[in-house]
mmCIF file of N, CA and C in Angstrom:
data_model
loop_
_atom_site.group_PDB
_atom_site.id
_atom_site.type_symbol
_atom_site.label_atom_id
_atom_site.label_comp_id
_atom_site.label_asym_id
_atom_site.label_seq_id
_atom_site.Cartn_x
_atom_site.Cartn_y
_atom_site.Cartn_z
ATOM 1 N N UNK A 30 7.425 11.729 -11.443
ATOM 2 C CA UNK A 30 6.877 13.117 -12.308
ATOM 3 C C UNK A 30 5.891 13.852 -11.364
ATOM 4 N N UNK A 31 6.147 14.991 -11.409
ATOM 5 C CA UNK A 31 5.213 15.849 -10.643
ATOM 6 C C UNK A 31 3.785 16.494 -11.203
ATOM 7 N N UNK A 32 2.527 16.032 -10.826
ATOM 8 C CA UNK A 32 1.578 15.827 -11.300
ATOM 9 C C UNK A 32 1.248 17.223 -11.713
ATOM 10 N N UNK A 33 1.725 18.417 -11.046
ATOM 11 C CA UNK A 33 1.184 19.885 -11.502
ATOM 12 C C UNK A 33 1.803 19.596 -12.958
ATOM 13 N N UNK A 34 3.262 19.436 -13.177
ATOM 14 C CA UNK A 34 3.658 19.593 -14.462
ATOM 15 C C UNK A 34 3.137 18.805 -15.512
ATOM 16 N N UNK A 35 2.701 17.494 -14.999
ATOM 17 C CA UNK A 35 1.744 16.961 -16.089
ATOM 18 C C UNK A 35 0.671 17.378 -16.700
ATOM 19 N N UNK A 36 0.184 17.805 -15.651
ATOM 20 C CA UNK A 36 -0.905 18.838 -15.872
ATOM 21 C C UNK A 36 -0.734 19.465 -16.634
ATOM 22 N N UNK A 37 0.268 20.383 -16.583
ATOM 23 C CA UNK A 37 0.346 21.718 -17.574
ATOM 24 C C UNK A 37 0.761 21.530 -18.906
ATOM 25 N N UNK A 38 1.615 19.924 -19.148
ATOM 26 C CA UNK A 38 2.058 19.412 -20.708
ATOM 27 C C UNK A 38 0.507 19.168 -21.525
ATOM 28 N N UNK A 39 -0.713 18.403 -20.249
ATOM 29 C CA UNK A 39 -1.281 18.037 -20.786
ATOM 30 C C UNK A 39 -2.690 18.851 -21.027
ATOM 31 N N UNK A 40 -2.530 19.966 -20.695
ATOM 32 C CA UNK A 40 -3.239 21.082 -20.981
ATOM 33 C C UNK A 40 -3.160 21.689 -22.389
ATOM 34 N N UNK A 41 -1.489 21.581 -23.113
ATOM 35 C CA UNK A 41 -1.306 21.952 -24.169
ATOM 36 C C UNK A 41 -1.853 20.781 -25.269
ATOM 37 N N UNK A 42 -1.833 19.640 -24.789
ATOM 38 C CA UNK A 42 -2.370 18.581 -25.633
ATOM 39 C C UNK A 42 -3.660 18.990 -25.883
ATOM 40 N N UNK A 43 -4.649 19.338 -24.641
ATOM 41 C CA UNK A 43 -5.824 19.244 -24.916
ATOM 42 C C UNK A 43 -6.265 20.858 -25.897
ATOM 43 N N UNK A 44 -5.420 21.755 -25.657
ATOM 44 C CA UNK A 44 -5.206 22.721 -26.795
ATOM 45 C C UNK A 44 -4.881 22.541 -27.850
ATOM 46 N N UNK A 45 -4.466 21.652 -28.607
ATOM 47 C CA UNK A 45 -4.020 21.350 -29.608
ATOM 48 C C UNK A 45 -2.693 20.753 -30.200
ATOM 49 N N UNK A 46 -1.682 20.925 -29.209
ATOM 50 C CA UNK A 46 -0.634 20.534 -29.427
ATOM 51 C C UNK A 46 -0.584 18.738 -29.601
ATOM 52 N N UNK A 47 0.149 18.128 -30.424
ATOM 53 C CA UNK A 47 0.105 16.820 -30.470
ATOM 54 C C UNK A 47 1.599 16.276 -30.675
ATOM 55 N N UNK A 48 2.481 17.221 -30.269
ATOM 56 C CA UNK A 48 3.649 16.748 -30.306
ATOM 57 C C UNK A 48 3.806 15.383 -31.282
ATOM 58 N N UNK A 49 4.324 13.953 -30.733
ATOM 59 C CA UNK A 49 4.389 13.374 -31.902
ATOM 60 C C UNK A 49 3.441 11.726 -31.503
ATOM 61 N N UNK A 50 2.205 12.573 -30.992
ATOM 62 C CA UNK A 50 1.412 11.665 -30.704
ATOM 63 C C UNK A 50 0.769 10.806 -32.247
ATOM 64 N N UNK A 51 0.875 11.270 -32.703
ATOM 65 C CA UNK A 51 0.313 10.702 -34.392
ATOM 66 C C UNK A 51 1.061 9.559 -34.770
ATOM 67 N N UNK A 52 2.536 10.286 -34.529
ATOM 68 C CA UNK A 52 3.688 8.963 -35.002
ATOM 69 C C UNK A 52 3.605 7.946 -34.090
ATOM 70 N N UNK A 53 3.023 7.720 -32.999
ATOM 71 C CA UNK A 53 2.821 6.389 -32.157
ATOM 72 C C UNK A 53 1.663 5.806 -32.133
ATOM 73 N N UNK A 54 1.102 6.026 -33.183
ATOM 74 C CA UNK A 54 -0.390 5.343 -33.599
ATOM 75 C C UNK A 54 -0.551 4.690 -34.755
ATOM 76 N N UNK A 55 -1.128 4.079 -35.123
ATOM 77 C CA UNK A 55 -1.555 3.312 -36.292
ATOM 78 C C UNK A 55 -1.420 4.282 -37.780
ATOM 79 N N UNK A 56 -0.727 3.949 -39.084
ATOM 80 C CA UNK A 56 -0.618 4.956 -39.840
ATOM 81 C C UNK A 56 -1.816 5.299 -40.537
ATOM 82 N N UNK A 57 -3.110 4.720 -40.239
ATOM 83 C CA UNK A 57 -4.115 5.183 -40.602
ATOM 84 C C UNK A 57 -4.807 6.194 -39.843
ATOM 85 N N UNK A 58 -4.122 6.169 -38.652
ATOM 86 C CA UNK A 58 -4.840 7.919 -37.848
ATOM 87 C C UNK A 58 -4.433 8.885 -38.492
ATOM 88 N N UNK A 59 -5.286 9.867 -38.453
ATOM 89 C CA UNK A 59 -5.020 11.218 -39.090
ATOM 90 C C UNK A 59 -6.212 12.294 -39.125
ATOM 91 N N UNK A 60 -6.342 13.319 -38.984
ATOM 92 C CA UNK A 60 -7.334 14.154 -39.453
ATOM 93 C C UNK A 60 -7.973 14.746 -38.125
ATOM 94 N N UNK A 61 -9.036 15.671 -38.487
ATOM 95 C CA UNK A 61 -9.479 16.284 -37.312
ATOM 96 C C UNK A 61 -10.253 15.181 -36.416
ATOM 97 N N UNK A 62 -10.885 14.655 -36.712
ATOM 98 C CA UNK A 62 -11.570 13.414 -35.672
ATOM 99 C C UNK A 62 -10.606 13.292 -35.009
ATOM 100 N N UNK A 63 -9.545 12.445 -35.361
ATOM 101 C CA UNK A 63 -8.122 11.757 -34.281
ATOM 102 C C UNK A 63 -7.707 12.917 -33.598
ATOM 103 N N UNK A 64 -7.664 14.236 -34.128
ATOM 104 C CA UNK A 64 -7.728 15.328 -33.023
ATOM 105 C C UNK A 64 -8.110 15.509 -32.179
ATOM 106 N N UNK A 65 -9.605 15.416 -32.631
ATOM 107 C CA UNK A 65 -10.629 15.515 -31.195
ATOM 108 C C UNK A 65 -10.601 14.513 -30.258
ATOM 109 N N UNK A 66 -10.007 13.158 -31.028
ATOM 110 C CA UNK A 66 -9.884 12.082 -30.027
ATOM 111 C C UNK A 66 -8.545 12.289 -28.846
ATOM 112 N N UNK A 67 -7.612 12.869 -29.378
ATOM 113 C CA UNK A 67 -6.299 12.879 -28.682
ATOM 114 C C UNK A 67 -6.686 13.767 -27.710
ATOM 115 N N UNK A 68 -7.188 15.391 -28.034
ATOM 116 C CA UNK A 68 -7.587 16.102 -26.884
ATOM 117 C C UNK A 68 -8.422 15.748 -26.067
ATOM 118 N N UNK A 69 -9.565 14.633 -26.362
ATOM 119 C CA UNK A 69 -10.376 14.177 -25.307
ATOM 120 C C UNK A 69 -9.626 13.355 -24.464
ATOM 121 N N UNK A 70 -8.919 12.437 -24.980
ATOM 122 C CA UNK A 70 -7.904 11.393 -23.989
ATOM 123 C C UNK A 70 -7.159 12.133 -23.076
ATOM 124 N N UNK A 71 -6.548 13.400 -23.638
ATOM 125 C CA UNK A 71 -5.787 14.243 -22.532
ATOM 126 C C UNK A 71 -6.683 14.488 -21.508
ATOM 127 N N UNK A 72 -7.763 15.055 -21.682
ATOM 128 C CA UNK A 72 -8.722 15.428 -20.754
ATOM 129 C C UNK A 72 -8.971 14.331 -19.637
ATOM 130 N N UNK A 73 -9.244 13.358 -20.164
ATOM 131 C CA UNK A 73 -9.178 12.245 -19.375
ATOM 132 C C UNK A 73 -8.099 11.749 -18.406
ATOM 133 N N UNK A 74 -6.714 11.575 -19.450
ATOM 134 C CA UNK A 74 -5.452 11.092 -18.710
ATOM 135 C C UNK A 74 -5.634 12.442 -17.239
ATOM 136 N N UNK A 75 -5.834 13.860 -17.599
ATOM 137 C CA UNK A 75 -5.617 14.889 -16.594
ATOM 138 C C UNK A 75 -6.575 14.289 -15.349
ATOM 139 N N UNK A 76 -8.187 13.856 -15.470
ATOM 140 C CA UNK A 76 -8.686 13.483 -14.393
ATOM 141 C C UNK A 76 -8.184 12.461 -13.529
ATOM 142 N N UNK A 77 -7.303 11.547 -13.720
ATOM 143 C CA UNK A 77 -6.635 10.698 -12.962
ATOM 144 C C UNK A 77 -5.415 11.354 -12.292
ATOM 145 N N UNK A 78 -4.958 12.628 -12.511
ATOM 146 C CA UNK A 78 -3.751 13.130 -12.205
ATOM 147 C C UNK A 78 -4.466 14.503 -10.917
ATOM 148 N N UNK A 79 -3.615 13.870 -9.843
ATOM 149 C CA UNK A 79 -3.832 15.040 -8.515
ATOM 150 C C UNK A 79 -2.773 15.914 -8.767
ATOM 151 N N UNK A 80 -2.600 17.068 -8.510
ATOM 152 C CA UNK A 80 -1.499 18.136 -8.981
ATOM 153 C C UNK A 80 -0.437 17.926 -7.773
ATOM 154 N N UNK A 81 -0.617 17.480 -6.590
ATOM 155 C CA UNK A 81 0.220 17.461 -5.505
ATOM 156 C C UNK A 81 0.692 16.205 -5.630
ATOM 157 N N UNK A 82 0.432 15.018 -6.236
ATOM 158 C CA UNK A 82 1.008 13.638 -6.182
ATOM 159 C C UNK A 82 2.217 13.521 -7.271
ATOM 160 N N UNK A 83 2.869 12.395 -7.145
ATOM 161 C CA UNK A 83 4.079 12.515 -8.181
ATOM 162 C C UNK A 83 3.501 10.662 -8.801
ATOM 163 N N UNK A 84 4.189 10.977 -10.225
ATOM 164 C CA UNK A 84 3.737 9.684 -11.102
ATOM 165 C C UNK A 84 4.851 9.328 -11.868
ATOM 166 N N UNK A 85 4.916 8.057 -12.042
ATOM 167 C CA UNK A 85 5.543 7.364 -12.947
ATOM 168 C C UNK A 85 4.703 7.121 -14.496
ATOM 169 N N UNK A 86 5.569 6.656 -15.195
ATOM 170 C CA UNK A 86 4.981 6.673 -16.541
ATOM 171 C C UNK A 86 4.192 5.168 -16.444
ATOM 172 N N UNK A 87 4.546 4.520 -15.915
ATOM 173 C CA UNK A 87 3.913 3.377 -15.657
ATOM 174 C C UNK A 87 2.793 2.969 -14.737
ATOM 175 N N UNK A 88 2.692 4.229 -13.710
ATOM 176 C CA UNK A 88 1.262 4.192 -13.175
ATOM 177 C C UNK A 88 0.281 4.674 -13.800
ATOM 178 N N UNK A 89 0.596 5.715 -14.971
ATOM 179 C CA UNK A 89 -0.399 6.404 -15.623
ATOM 180 C C UNK A 89 -1.035 5.449 -16.913
ATOM 181 N N UNK A 90 -0.016 4.166 -17.244
ATOM 182 C CA UNK A 90 -0.171 3.606 -18.288
ATOM 183 C C UNK A 90 -1.141 2.741 -17.710
ATOM 184 N N UNK A 91 -0.735 2.245 -16.375
ATOM 185 C CA UNK A 91 -1.811 1.172 -15.489
ATOM 186 C C UNK A 91 -3.379 1.641 -15.993
ATOM 187 N N UNK A 92 -3.426 3.040 -15.928
ATOM 188 C CA UNK A 92 -4.940 3.452 -15.931
ATOM 189 C C UNK A 92 -5.572 3.049 -17.267
ATOM 190 N N UNK A 93 -4.577 3.155 -18.291
ATOM 191 C CA UNK A 93 -5.417 3.042 -19.551
ATOM 192 C C UNK A 93 -6.050 2.112 -19.974
ATOM 193 N N UNK A 94 -5.790 0.757 -19.340
ATOM 194 C CA UNK A 94 -6.903 -0.342 -19.561
ATOM 195 C C UNK A 94 -8.397 -0.040 -19.001
ATOM 196 N N UNK A 95 -8.341 0.484 -17.840
ATOM 197 C CA UNK A 95 -9.407 1.043 -17.039
ATOM 198 C C UNK A 95 -10.187 1.969 -17.826
ATOM 199 N N UNK A 96 -9.408 3.158 -18.132
ATOM 200 C CA UNK A 96 -10.156 3.940 -19.393
ATOM 201 C C UNK A 96 -10.887 3.454 -20.732
ATOM 202 N N UNK A 97 -9.936 2.417 -21.085
ATOM 203 C CA UNK A 97 -10.232 1.702 -22.620
ATOM 204 C C UNK A 97 -11.642 0.963 -22.540
ATOM 205 N N UNK A 98 -11.749 0.131 -20.875
ATOM 206 C CA UNK A 98 -13.115 -0.715 -21.082
ATOM 207 C C UNK A 98 -13.857 0.479 -20.519
ATOM 208 N N UNK A 99 -13.975 1.693 -20.165
ATOM 209 C CA UNK A 99 -14.536 2.502 -19.862
ATOM 210 C C UNK A 99 -15.273 3.048 -21.049
ATOM 211 N N UNK A 100 -14.586 3.417 -22.171
ATOM 212 C CA UNK A 100 -14.881 3.971 -23.555
ATOM 213 C C UNK A 100 -15.699 2.569 -24.248
ATOM 214 N N UNK A 101 -15.754 1.759 -23.696
ATOM 215 C CA UNK A 101 -16.423 0.378 -24.531
ATOM 216 C C UNK A 101 -17.618 0.179 -23.794
ATOM 217 N N UNK A 102 -18.081 0.789 -22.646
ATOM 218 C CA UNK A 102 -19.098 0.374 -21.836
ATOM 219 C C UNK A 102 -20.171 1.512 -22.509
ATOM 220 N N UNK A 103 -20.931 1.148 -23.732
ATOM 221 C CA UNK A 103 -21.396 2.469 -24.494
ATOM 222 C C UNK A 103 -22.536 1.657 -25.241
ATOM 223 N N UNK A 104 -23.655 2.206 -25.666
ATOM 224 C CA UNK A 104 -24.687 1.577 -26.347
ATOM 225 C C UNK A 104 -24.174 1.286 -27.535
ATOM 226 N N UNK A 105 -24.451 0.013 -28.159
ATOM 227 C CA UNK A 105 -23.902 -0.532 -29.221
ATOM 228 C C UNK A 105 -23.965 0.426 -30.264
ATOM 229 N N UNK A 106 -24.827 0.822 -30.663
ATOM 230 C CA UNK A 106 -24.899 1.878 -31.900
ATOM 231 C C UNK A 106 -23.980 2.949 -31.899
ATOM 232 N N UNK A 107 -23.577 3.490 -30.506
ATOM 233 C CA UNK A 107 -22.572 4.546 -30.708
ATOM 234 C C UNK A 107 -21.101 3.645 -30.607
ATOM 235 N N UNK A 108 -21.170 2.514 -30.543
ATOM 236 C CA UNK A 108 -19.483 1.853 -30.606
ATOM 237 C C UNK A 108 -19.456 1.464 -31.692
ATOM 238 N N UNK A 109 -20.690 1.127 -32.327
ATOM 239 C CA UNK A 109 -20.230 1.002 -34.114
ATOM 240 C C UNK A 109 -20.316 2.158 -34.847
ATOM 241 N N UNK A 110 -20.678 3.297 -34.784
ATOM 242 C CA UNK A 110 -21.240 4.297 -35.075
ATOM 243 C C UNK A 110 -19.426 4.960 -35.029
ATOM 244 N N UNK A 111 -18.685 4.750 -34.022
ATOM 245 C CA UNK A 111 -17.522 5.658 -33.637
ATOM 246 C C UNK A 111 -16.178 4.966 -34.270
ATOM 247 N N UNK A 112 -16.847 3.240 -34.202
ATOM 248 C CA UNK A 112 -15.543 2.527 -35.013
ATOM 249 C C UNK A 112 -15.821 3.073 -36.569
ATOM 250 N N UNK A 113 -16.781 3.044 -37.299
ATOM 251 C CA UNK A 113 -16.811 3.557 -38.292
ATOM 252 C C UNK A 113 -16.122 4.995 -38.623
ATOM 253 N N UNK A 114 -16.845 5.744 -38.084
ATOM 254 C CA UNK A 114 -16.151 7.256 -38.088
ATOM 255 C C UNK A 114 -14.494 7.378 -37.992
ATOM 256 N N UNK A 115 -13.862 6.709 -37.097
ATOM 257 C CA UNK A 115 -12.278 6.499 -37.020
ATOM 258 C C UNK A 115 -11.850 5.758 -37.727
ATOM 259 N N UNK A 116 -12.577 4.849 -38.662
ATOM 260 C CA UNK A 116 -11.952 3.695 -39.704
ATOM 261 C C UNK A 116 -11.005 2.704 -39.159
ATOM 262 N N UNK A 117 -11.475 2.588 -37.840
ATOM 263 C CA UNK A 117 -10.560 1.397 -37.115
ATOM 264 C C UNK A 117 -9.989 -0.061 -37.939
ATOM 265 N N UNK A 118 -11.009 -0.028 -38.564
ATOM 266 C CA UNK A 118 -10.711 -1.612 -39.668
ATOM 267 C C UNK A 118 -9.792 -1.398 -40.569
ATOM 268 N N UNK A 119 -9.307 -0.253 -40.625
ATOM 269 C CA UNK A 119 -8.434 0.117 -41.905
ATOM 270 C C UNK A 119 -6.836 0.017 -41.259
ATOM 271 N N UNK A 120 -6.657 -0.560 -40.418
ATOM 272 C CA UNK A 120 -5.209 -0.691 -39.511
ATOM 273 C C UNK A 120 -5.053 -2.081 -39.375
ATOM 274 N N UNK A 121 -3.695 -2.599 -40.089
ATOM 275 C CA UNK A 121 -3.169 -3.909 -39.550
ATOM 276 C C UNK A 121 -2.889 -3.907 -38.406
ATOM 277 N N UNK A 122 -2.100 -2.617 -37.733
ATOM 278 C CA UNK A 122 -1.582 -2.891 -36.337
ATOM 279 C C UNK A 122 -3.034 -2.987 -35.529
ATOM 280 N N UNK A 123 -3.989 -2.439 -35.772
ATOM 281 C CA UNK A 123 -5.094 -2.357 -34.828
ATOM 282 C C UNK A 123 -5.577 -4.000 -34.992
ATOM 283 N N UNK A 124 -5.429 -4.560 -36.344
ATOM 284 C CA UNK A 124 -6.054 -6.040 -36.387
ATOM 285 C C UNK A 124 -5.191 -6.627 -35.564
ATOM 286 N N UNK A 125 -3.776 -6.798 -35.440
ATOM 287 C CA UNK A 125 -3.084 -7.622 -34.780
ATOM 288 C C UNK A 125 -3.229 -7.399 -33.037
ATOM 289 N N UNK A 126 -3.525 -6.348 -32.631
ATOM 290 C CA UNK A 126 -4.096 -6.379 -31.027
ATOM 291 C C UNK A 126 -5.210 -6.727 -30.730
ATOM 292 N N UNK A 127 -6.121 -6.890 -31.880
ATOM 293 C CA UNK A 127 -7.512 -7.147 -31.699
ATOM 294 C C UNK A 127 -7.308 -8.751 -31.647
ATOM 295 N N UNK A 128 -6.657 -9.290 -32.657
ATOM 296 C CA UNK A 128 -6.384 -10.902 -32.347
ATOM 297 C C UNK A 128 -5.660 -11.483 -31.266
ATOM 298 N N UNK A 129 -4.929 -10.536 -30.812
ATOM 299 C CA UNK A 129 -4.213 -10.794 -29.720
ATOM 300 C C UNK A 129 -5.193 -10.655 -28.327
ATOM 301 N N UNK A 130 -5.966 -9.903 -28.158
ATOM 302 C CA UNK A 130 -6.789 -9.607 -27.071
ATOM 303 C C UNK A 130 -7.598 -10.563 -27.150
ATOM 304 N N UNK A 131 -8.075 -11.502 -28.609
ATOM 305 C CA UNK A 131 -9.029 -12.413 -28.357
ATOM 306 C C UNK A 131 -8.223 -13.767 -28.235
ATOM 307 N N UNK A 132 -6.986 -13.908 -28.163
ATOM 308 C CA UNK A 132 -6.193 -14.965 -28.045
ATOM 309 C C UNK A 132 -6.726 -16.167 -28.761
ATOM 310 N N UNK A 133 -7.301 -16.104 -29.943
ATOM 311 C CA UNK A 133 -7.582 -17.080 -31.104
ATOM 312 C C UNK A 133 -9.052 -17.425 -30.849
ATOM 313 N N UNK A 134 -9.447 -16.774 -29.986
ATOM 314 C CA UNK A 134 -11.278 -17.582 -30.166
ATOM 315 C C UNK A 134 -11.966 -16.686 -31.658
ATOM 316 N N UNK A 135 -13.157 -16.870 -32.060
ATOM 317 C CA UNK A 135 -13.709 -16.519 -33.145
ATOM 318 C C UNK A 135 -14.298 -15.560 -32.532
ATOM 319 N N UNK A 136 -14.749 -14.120 -33.545
ATOM 320 C CA UNK A 136 -15.476 -13.230 -32.859
ATOM 321 C C UNK A 136 -17.074 -13.279 -33.009
ATOM 322 N N UNK A 137 -17.753 -13.541 -31.943
ATOM 323 C CA UNK A 137 -19.013 -13.559 -31.333
ATOM 324 C C UNK A 137 -19.875 -12.449 -32.530
ATOM 325 N N UNK A 138 -19.614 -11.324 -32.309
ATOM 326 C CA UNK A 138 -20.566 -10.404 -33.290
ATOM 327 C C UNK A 138 -19.859 -9.130 -33.885
ATOM 328 N N UNK A 139 -20.517 -8.392 -34.345
ATOM 329 C CA UNK A 139 -19.514 -7.426 -35.048
ATOM 330 C C UNK A 139 -19.793 -6.466 -33.976
ATOM 331 N N UNK A 140 -20.445 -5.949 -33.527
ATOM 332 C CA UNK A 140 -20.566 -5.246 -32.267
ATOM 333 C C UNK A 140 -19.431 -5.805 -31.084
ATOM 334 N N UNK A 141 -19.314 -6.886 -30.925
ATOM 335 C CA UNK A 141 -18.090 -7.218 -29.878
ATOM 336 C C UNK A 141 -16.820 -6.938 -30.530
ATOM 337 N N UNK A 142 -16.607 -6.961 -31.702
ATOM 338 C CA UNK A 142 -15.523 -6.971 -32.722
ATOM 339 C C UNK A 142 -15.314 -5.513 -32.970
ATOM 340 N N UNK A 143 -16.212 -4.570 -32.912
ATOM 341 C CA UNK A 143 -15.820 -3.259 -32.918
ATOM 342 C C UNK A 143 -15.569 -2.527 -31.275
ATOM 343 N N UNK A 144 -16.175 -3.186 -30.452
ATOM 344 C CA UNK A 144 -16.145 -2.830 -29.115
ATOM 345 C C UNK A 144 -14.641 -3.041 -28.920
ATOM 346 N N UNK A 145 -14.198 -4.201 -29.441
ATOM 347 C CA UNK A 145 -12.682 -4.386 -29.258
ATOM 348 C C UNK A 145 -11.682 -3.576 -29.860
ATOM 349 N N UNK A 146 -12.523 -3.350 -31.299
ATOM 350 C CA UNK A 146 -11.212 -1.998 -32.237
ATOM 351 C C UNK A 146 -11.066 -0.924 -31.331
ATOM 352 N N UNK A 147 -12.384 -0.805 -30.509
ATOM 353 C CA UNK A 147 -12.290 0.462 -29.764
ATOM 354 C C UNK A 147 -11.362 0.418 -28.769
ATOM 355 N N UNK A 148 -11.849 -0.477 -27.773
ATOM 356 C CA UNK A 148 -10.746 -0.444 -26.757
ATOM 357 C C UNK A 148 -9.525 -0.678 -27.131
ATOM 358 N N UNK A 149 -8.977 -1.303 -28.022
ATOM 359 C CA UNK A 149 -7.527 -1.077 -28.395
ATOM 360 C C UNK A 149 -7.143 0.279 -29.110
ATOM 361 N N UNK A 150 -7.808 0.868 -29.712
ATOM 362 C CA UNK A 150 -7.382 2.194 -29.838
ATOM 363 C C UNK A 150 -7.532 3.276 -28.709
ATOM 364 N N UNK A 151 -8.462 2.811 -27.921
ATOM 365 C CA UNK A 151 -8.059 3.644 -26.563
ATOM 366 C C UNK A 151 -6.988 3.304 -25.707
ATOM 367 N N UNK A 152 -6.723 2.182 -25.881
ATOM 368 C CA UNK A 152 -6.085 1.749 -24.962
ATOM 369 C C UNK A 152 -4.306 2.608 -25.498
ATOM 370 N N UNK A 153 -4.768 2.504 -27.002
ATOM 371 C CA UNK A 153 -2.987 2.837 -27.709
ATOM 372 C C UNK A 153 -3.205 4.581 -27.776
ATOM 373 N N UNK A 154 -4.338 5.393 -27.626
ATOM 374 C CA UNK A 154 -4.231 6.502 -27.434
ATOM 375 C C UNK A 154 -4.027 7.388 -26.438
ATOM 376 N N UNK A 155 -4.348 6.631 -25.318
ATOM 377 C CA UNK A 155 -4.035 6.571 -23.782
ATOM 378 C C UNK A 155 -2.664 6.652 -23.472
ATOM 379 N N UNK A 156 -2.086 5.319 -24.224
ATOM 380 C CA UNK A 156 -0.549 5.521 -23.911
ATOM 381 C C UNK A 156 0.328 6.280 -24.520
ATOM 382 N N UNK A 157 0.072 6.776 -25.805
ATOM 383 C CA UNK A 157 0.704 7.581 -26.714
ATOM 384 C C UNK A 157 0.557 9.046 -25.935
ATOM 385 N N UNK A 158 -0.767 9.549 -25.252
ATOM 386 C CA UNK A 158 -0.814 10.707 -24.680
ATOM 387 C C UNK A 158 0.397 10.624 -23.733
ATOM 388 N N UNK A 159 0.279 9.785 -22.852
ATOM 389 C CA UNK A 159 0.547 9.693 -21.632
ATOM 390 C C UNK A 159 2.218 9.784 -21.660
ATOM 391 N N UNK A 160 2.845 8.542 -23.035
ATOM 392 C CA UNK A 160 4.011 9.064 -23.014
ATOM 393 C C UNK A 160 4.727 9.759 -23.639
ATOM 394 N N UNK A 161 3.774 11.068 -24.273
ATOM 395 C CA UNK A 161 4.107 12.448 -24.891
ATOM 396 C C UNK A 161 3.968 13.474 -23.987
ATOM 397 N N UNK A 162 3.259 13.331 -22.677
ATOM 398 C CA UNK A 162 2.968 14.420 -21.624
ATOM 399 C C UNK A 162 4.303 13.801 -20.879
ATOM 400 N N UNK A 163 5.109 12.815 -20.417
ATOM 401 C CA UNK A 163 5.776 12.482 -20.009
ATOM 402 C C UNK A 163 6.969 12.916 -20.777
ATOM 403 N N UNK A 164 7.363 12.903 -21.790
ATOM 404 C CA UNK A 164 8.626 13.088 -22.503
ATOM 405 C C UNK A 164 8.440 14.805 -22.581
ATOM 406 N N UNK A 165 7.588 14.948 -22.935
ATOM 407 C CA UNK A 165 7.826 16.678 -23.081
ATOM 408 C C UNK A 165 7.461 17.448 -21.609
ATOM 409 N N UNK A 166 6.811 16.799 -20.239
ATOM 410 C CA UNK A 166 7.395 17.542 -19.116
ATOM 411 C C UNK A 166 8.826 17.389 -18.858
ATOM 412 N N UNK A 167 9.565 16.197 -19.124
ATOM 413 C CA UNK A 167 10.988 15.839 -18.998
ATOM 414 C C UNK A 167 11.687 17.179 -19.688
ATOM 415 N N UNK A 168 11.281 17.308 -21.018
ATOM 416 C CA UNK A 168 12.117 18.111 -21.743
ATOM 417 C C UNK A 168 11.942 19.417 -21.175
ATOM 418 N N UNK A 169 10.747 19.873 -20.888
ATOM 419 C CA UNK A 169 10.766 20.976 -20.249
ATOM 420 C C UNK A 169 11.273 21.366 -19.154
ATOM 421 N N UNK A 170 11.182 20.480 -18.089
ATOM 422 C CA UNK A 170 12.070 20.551 -16.965
ATOM 423 C C UNK A 170 13.783 20.692 -17.215
ATOM 424 N N UNK A 171 14.446 19.783 -18.291
ATOM 425 C CA UNK A 171 15.524 19.857 -18.325
ATOM 426 C C UNK A 171 15.995 21.393 -19.142
ATOM 427 N N UNK A 172 14.957 21.885 -19.608
ATOM 428 C CA UNK A 172 15.324 23.803 -20.438
ATOM 429 C C UNK A 172 15.234 24.316 -19.566
ATOM 430 N N UNK A 173 14.494 24.152 -18.465
ATOM 431 C CA UNK A 173 14.643 25.047 -17.073
ATOM 432 C C UNK A 173 15.601 25.004 -16.378
ATOM 433 N N UNK A 174 16.259 24.012 -16.239
ATOM 434 C CA UNK A 174 17.347 23.621 -15.254
ATOM 435 C C UNK A 174 18.381 24.335 -15.750
#
């Protein structure tokens, strides 16, 4: 997929177009805080894309782990505040992902656990934004053809 076309679609997401992003995230996700998170994630995805390069969905999904890690390298207070603001503990889907991330190990602290919730949800957001950017860029190309 051509980078310029992906950037055009991501620009729409940054402007508030959500396509089906909310449907790709846990049921507890919704509201203005989450719209801001989606827009912020679209901005970050766009930073990885060069207009003159071509990308596959897998290429951009690979960057999702790096992005999620970066979002967790934050002051402990900010991590805990963000987890609380987004109600991340209220989702069984996120609980399951965090449990898989820990591979059965006990959680050492609330901040570590909150960091893992934040990591998982940022990876989910990244994947949802990338998925919809690809899907709607492809649909635009088909309509124009």
